[in-house]
Coordinates of C-alpha atoms in Angstrom, one line a residue:
Chain A
A943 CA -6.2 17.8 -1.0
Q944 CA -5.6 18.3 -4.7
S945 CA -5.4 16.0 -7.7
V946 CA -5.0 16.0 -11.4
T947 CA -6.5 13.7 -14.0
Q948 CA -5.2 13.6 -17.6
L949 CA -7.5 11.8 -20.0
G950 CA -5.6 9.7 -22.4
S951 CA -2.0 8.5 -21.8
H952 CA -1.3 8.6 -25.5
V953 CA -2.7 11.0 -28.1
S954 CA -1.9 10.9 -31.9
V955 CA -2.5 13.7 -34.3
S956 CA -1.6 14.4 -37.8
E957 CA 0.9 17.2 -38.6
G958 CA -1.1 20.4 -39.0
A959 CA -4.1 19.1 -37.0
L960 CA -5.5 20.5 -33.8
V961 CA -3.9 19.4 -30.6
L962 CA -6.1 18.9 -27.6
L963 CA -4.8 17.4 -24.3
R964 CA -7.3 17.1 -21.5
C965 CA -6.7 17.9 -17.9
N966 CA -9.2 18.0 -15.0
Y967 CA -8.2 19.0 -11.5
S968 CA -9.5 18.9 -8.0
S969 CA -8.5 21.5 -5.4
S970 CA -9.9 22.8 -2.2
V971 CA -8.7 26.3 -2.9
P972 CA -8.6 28.4 -6.0
P973 CA -6.1 26.4 -8.1
Y974 CA -2.8 27.4 -9.6
L975 CA -2.4 25.3 -12.7
F976 CA 0.6 24.5 -14.9
W977 CA 1.4 22.6 -18.1
Y978 CA 4.9 21.2 -18.5
V979 CA 6.4 19.5 -21.5
Q980 CA 9.1 16.8 -21.4
Y981 CA 11.1 15.9 -24.5
P982 CA 12.8 12.5 -24.6
N983 CA 15.6 12.1 -22.1
Q984 CA 15.2 15.6 -20.8
G985 CA 13.7 17.3 -17.7
L986 CA 10.3 19.1 -17.6
Q987 CA 10.0 22.6 -18.8
L988 CA 7.1 25.1 -18.3
L989 CA 4.7 25.6 -21.2
L990 CA 2.3 27.9 -19.4
K991 CA 0.6 28.6 -16.1
Y992 CA -2.6 30.0 -14.7
T993 CA -2.7 31.8 -11.3
T994 CA -5.3 34.5 -11.4
G995 CA -6.8 36.9 -13.9
A996 CA -7.4 36.0 -17.6
T997 CA -8.7 32.5 -17.9
L998 CA -7.1 32.0 -21.4
V999 CA -3.4 31.6 -20.9
K1000 CA -0.9 31.6 -23.8
G1001 CA 2.4 29.8 -23.5
I1002 CA 5.4 29.0 -25.5
N1003 CA 5.5 27.2 -28.9
G1004 CA 1.9 28.3 -29.8
F1005 CA 0.2 26.4 -27.0
E1006 CA -2.6 27.8 -24.9
A1007 CA -4.9 26.6 -22.2
E1008 CA -8.2 27.8 -20.8
F1009 CA -9.1 27.6 -17.1
K1010 CA -12.8 26.6 -16.7
K1011 CA -13.8 26.7 -13.1
S1012 CA -17.3 25.3 -13.7
E1013 CA -15.8 22.3 -15.5
T1014 CA -12.7 22.0 -13.2
S1015 CA -10.7 21.8 -16.4
F1016 CA -7.5 23.2 -17.9
H1017 CA -7.2 21.7 -21.3
L1018 CA -4.1 22.4 -23.5
T1019 CA -4.6 23.2 -27.2
K1020 CA -2.6 24.2 -30.2
P1021 CA -4.2 25.0 -33.5
S1022 CA -1.7 23.2 -35.8
A1023 CA 0.7 20.4 -34.6
H1024 CA 4.3 20.3 -35.6
M1025 CA 6.6 17.3 -35.6
S1026 CA 8.6 19.1 -32.9
D1027 CA 5.6 18.9 -30.6
A1028 CA 6.0 15.2 -30.1
A1029 CA 6.7 14.9 -26.3
E1030 CA 5.1 14.1 -23.1
Y1031 CA 2.9 16.7 -21.4
F1032 CA 2.1 17.0 -17.8
C1033 CA -0.7 19.0 -16.2
A1034 CA -0.1 20.0 -12.6
V1035 CA -1.8 21.9 -9.7
S1036 CA 0.2 23.7 -7.1
E1037 CA -0.6 24.6 -3.5
R1038 CA 1.2 25.7 -0.4
S1039 CA 1.1 22.8 2.0
G1040 CA 3.1 22.0 5.1
G1041 CA 5.4 24.9 4.4
Y1042 CA 6.4 24.1 0.9
Q1043 CA 5.2 24.3 -2.7
K1044 CA 3.4 21.1 -3.2
V1045 CA 2.9 20.4 -6.9
T1046 CA 0.7 17.5 -7.9
F1047 CA 1.4 16.2 -11.4
G1048 CA -0.9 14.2 -13.6
T1049 CA 0.4 11.0 -15.0
G1050 CA 1.2 12.5 -18.4
T1051 CA 0.0 12.4 -22.0
K1052 CA 2.4 11.3 -24.7
L1053 CA 1.7 13.2 -27.9
Q1054 CA 2.6 11.5 -31.2
V1055 CA 2.6 13.7 -34.4
I1056 CA 2.1 11.7 -37.6
P1057 CA 3.6 13.2 -40.7
Chain B
I1101 CA 24.0 29.6 -18.0
A1102 CA 23.6 25.9 -17.2
G1103 CA 20.5 26.0 -15.0
I1104 CA 20.4 22.7 -13.2
T1105 CA 23.0 20.0 -13.6
Q1106 CA 22.6 16.4 -12.3
A1107 CA 25.2 13.6 -12.1
P1108 CA 25.5 10.9 -13.0
T1109 CA 23.4 10.7 -16.1
S1110 CA 22.7 7.1 -15.4
Q1111 CA 23.8 4.4 -13.0
I1112 CA 23.4 0.7 -12.4
L1113 CA 23.7 -0.1 -8.8
A1114 CA 23.8 -3.4 -6.8
A1115 CA 21.1 -3.7 -4.0
G1116 CA 22.4 -2.7 -0.7
R1117 CA 25.0 -0.2 -2.0
R1118 CA 25.0 3.5 -1.0
M1119 CA 24.6 6.1 -3.7
T1120 CA 24.5 9.9 -3.9
L1121 CA 22.9 11.7 -6.7
R1122 CA 24.3 15.2 -7.2
C1123 CA 22.3 18.3 -8.1
T1124 CA 23.7 21.8 -8.7
Q1125 CA 21.9 24.9 -9.8
D1126 CA 23.4 28.3 -10.8
M1127 CA 20.2 30.4 -10.7
R1128 CA 20.5 31.3 -7.0
H1129 CA 17.1 29.8 -6.4
N1130 CA 16.0 29.4 -2.8
A1131 CA 13.9 26.3 -3.1
M1132 CA 15.0 22.9 -4.4
Y1133 CA 13.2 19.6 -4.9
W1134 CA 13.9 15.9 -5.7
Y1135 CA 11.3 14.0 -7.6
R1136 CA 11.2 10.4 -8.9
Q1137 CA 9.4 9.6 -12.1
D1138 CA 7.9 6.2 -12.6
L1139 CA 5.8 5.0 -15.6
G1140 CA 2.1 5.6 -15.0
L1141 CA 2.7 7.5 -11.7
G1142 CA 3.9 10.8 -12.9
L1143 CA 6.3 12.7 -10.7
R1144 CA 6.4 12.2 -6.9
L1145 CA 8.2 14.5 -4.5
I1146 CA 10.8 12.8 -2.4
H1147 CA 12.3 15.7 -0.4
Y1148 CA 12.4 19.5 -0.6
S1149 CA 14.4 22.4 0.7
N1150 CA 12.9 25.9 0.9
T1151 CA 16.3 27.5 1.7
A1152 CA 19.8 26.6 2.5
G1153 CA 20.1 24.8 5.8
T1154 CA 16.5 23.5 5.8
T1155 CA 15.0 20.3 4.4
G1156 CA 11.7 18.5 4.5
K1157 CA 10.0 15.3 3.6
G1158 CA 7.8 15.0 0.5
E1159 CA 5.4 12.3 -0.6
V1160 CA 7.8 9.4 -0.8
P1161 CA 10.8 10.0 1.5
D1162 CA 11.5 6.6 2.9
G1163 CA 15.0 5.2 2.0
Y1164 CA 16.3 8.7 0.9
S1165 CA 18.0 11.5 2.6
V1166 CA 19.1 15.0 1.5
S1167 CA 21.2 17.9 2.7
R1168 CA 21.4 21.6 1.8
A1169 CA 24.7 23.0 3.0
N1170 CA 24.6 25.9 0.6
T1171 CA 22.2 27.5 -2.0
D1172 CA 23.5 25.7 -5.0
D1173 CA 23.8 22.0 -4.1
F1174 CA 21.1 19.6 -3.1
P1175 CA 22.4 16.0 -3.1
L1176 CA 20.1 13.0 -2.7
T1177 CA 21.5 9.9 -0.9
L1178 CA 20.2 6.3 -1.0
A1179 CA 21.7 4.7 2.1
S1180 CA 21.1 1.1 1.1
A1181 CA 19.5 0.9 -2.4
V1182 CA 16.6 -1.5 -3.1
P1183 CA 15.2 -2.6 -6.5
S1184 CA 12.0 -0.5 -5.9
Q1185 CA 14.2 2.6 -6.1
T1186 CA 14.8 1.9 -9.7
S1187 CA 13.5 5.1 -11.3
V1188 CA 14.4 8.4 -13.1
Y1189 CA 15.3 11.1 -10.6
F1190 CA 14.8 14.7 -11.3
C1191 CA 16.1 17.7 -9.3
A1192 CA 14.2 20.9 -9.6
S1193 CA 14.5 24.4 -8.2
S1194 CA 12.3 27.5 -7.9
D1195 CA 13.0 31.1 -6.9
Q1196 CA 10.7 30.9 -3.9
A1197 CA 8.5 28.2 -2.4
G1198 CA 5.2 30.0 -3.2
R1199 CA 2.6 28.1 -5.1
A1200 CA 2.7 30.4 -8.2
N1201 CA 6.4 29.7 -8.8
E1202 CA 7.6 27.8 -11.9
Q1203 CA 9.9 24.9 -11.1
F1204 CA 13.0 24.4 -13.3
F1205 CA 14.1 20.8 -13.9
G1206 CA 17.4 19.2 -14.4
P1207 CA 18.0 16.5 -17.1
G1208 CA 17.5 13.6 -14.7
T1209 CA 19.4 10.6 -13.5
R1210 CA 18.3 7.1 -14.6
L1211 CA 19.0 4.7 -11.8
T1212 CA 18.7 0.9 -12.0
V1213 CA 19.0 -1.1 -8.8
L1214 CA 19.6 -4.8 -9.3

């Protein structure tokens, strides 16, 4: 069984400040991990993913995440927040289960960027 | 390229009525999914289809049915709507059903059952 925990349902940062969104996972197999972003009244879109290889993964819009097996974490960061980063962010873990791609999503973190 | 389209955008429905949510993708993806999104619960999988002609049950399938007559369309039907089915529904697709695949999401349908 797999699970995802996102610490903090709401995070506020000032424009230009570091963004850090936390994600911890549980998986019985080596995890495939994703971060998705959801802008208001839109569907989710992929920011980045980790499958194998380099543990520091770069995504779109200046975001990156580091897979840390020892900490079972996959935190999302961005050095300098922009107003356009205000959205809800979902961490997810994927496995092949019962013949389909089972993606378990976290409950989401809403990012507010303060001017 | 539209990606995934969903219709309607929103709907208010009386309890007991039948409703079909439509989903169409133009990416020729093999796998398609229906999720519901509820506050504080994230996204939960209702039904999936790995390829045209096949479907399967996800985490919360009760009260819903799907069909996959062709590659592009994946409608979700509520046979007799109940208030607990009030939610935002997202259709998604991926090239294959492997666990490394990115899922592409539609814009969602906001459904209110009274």
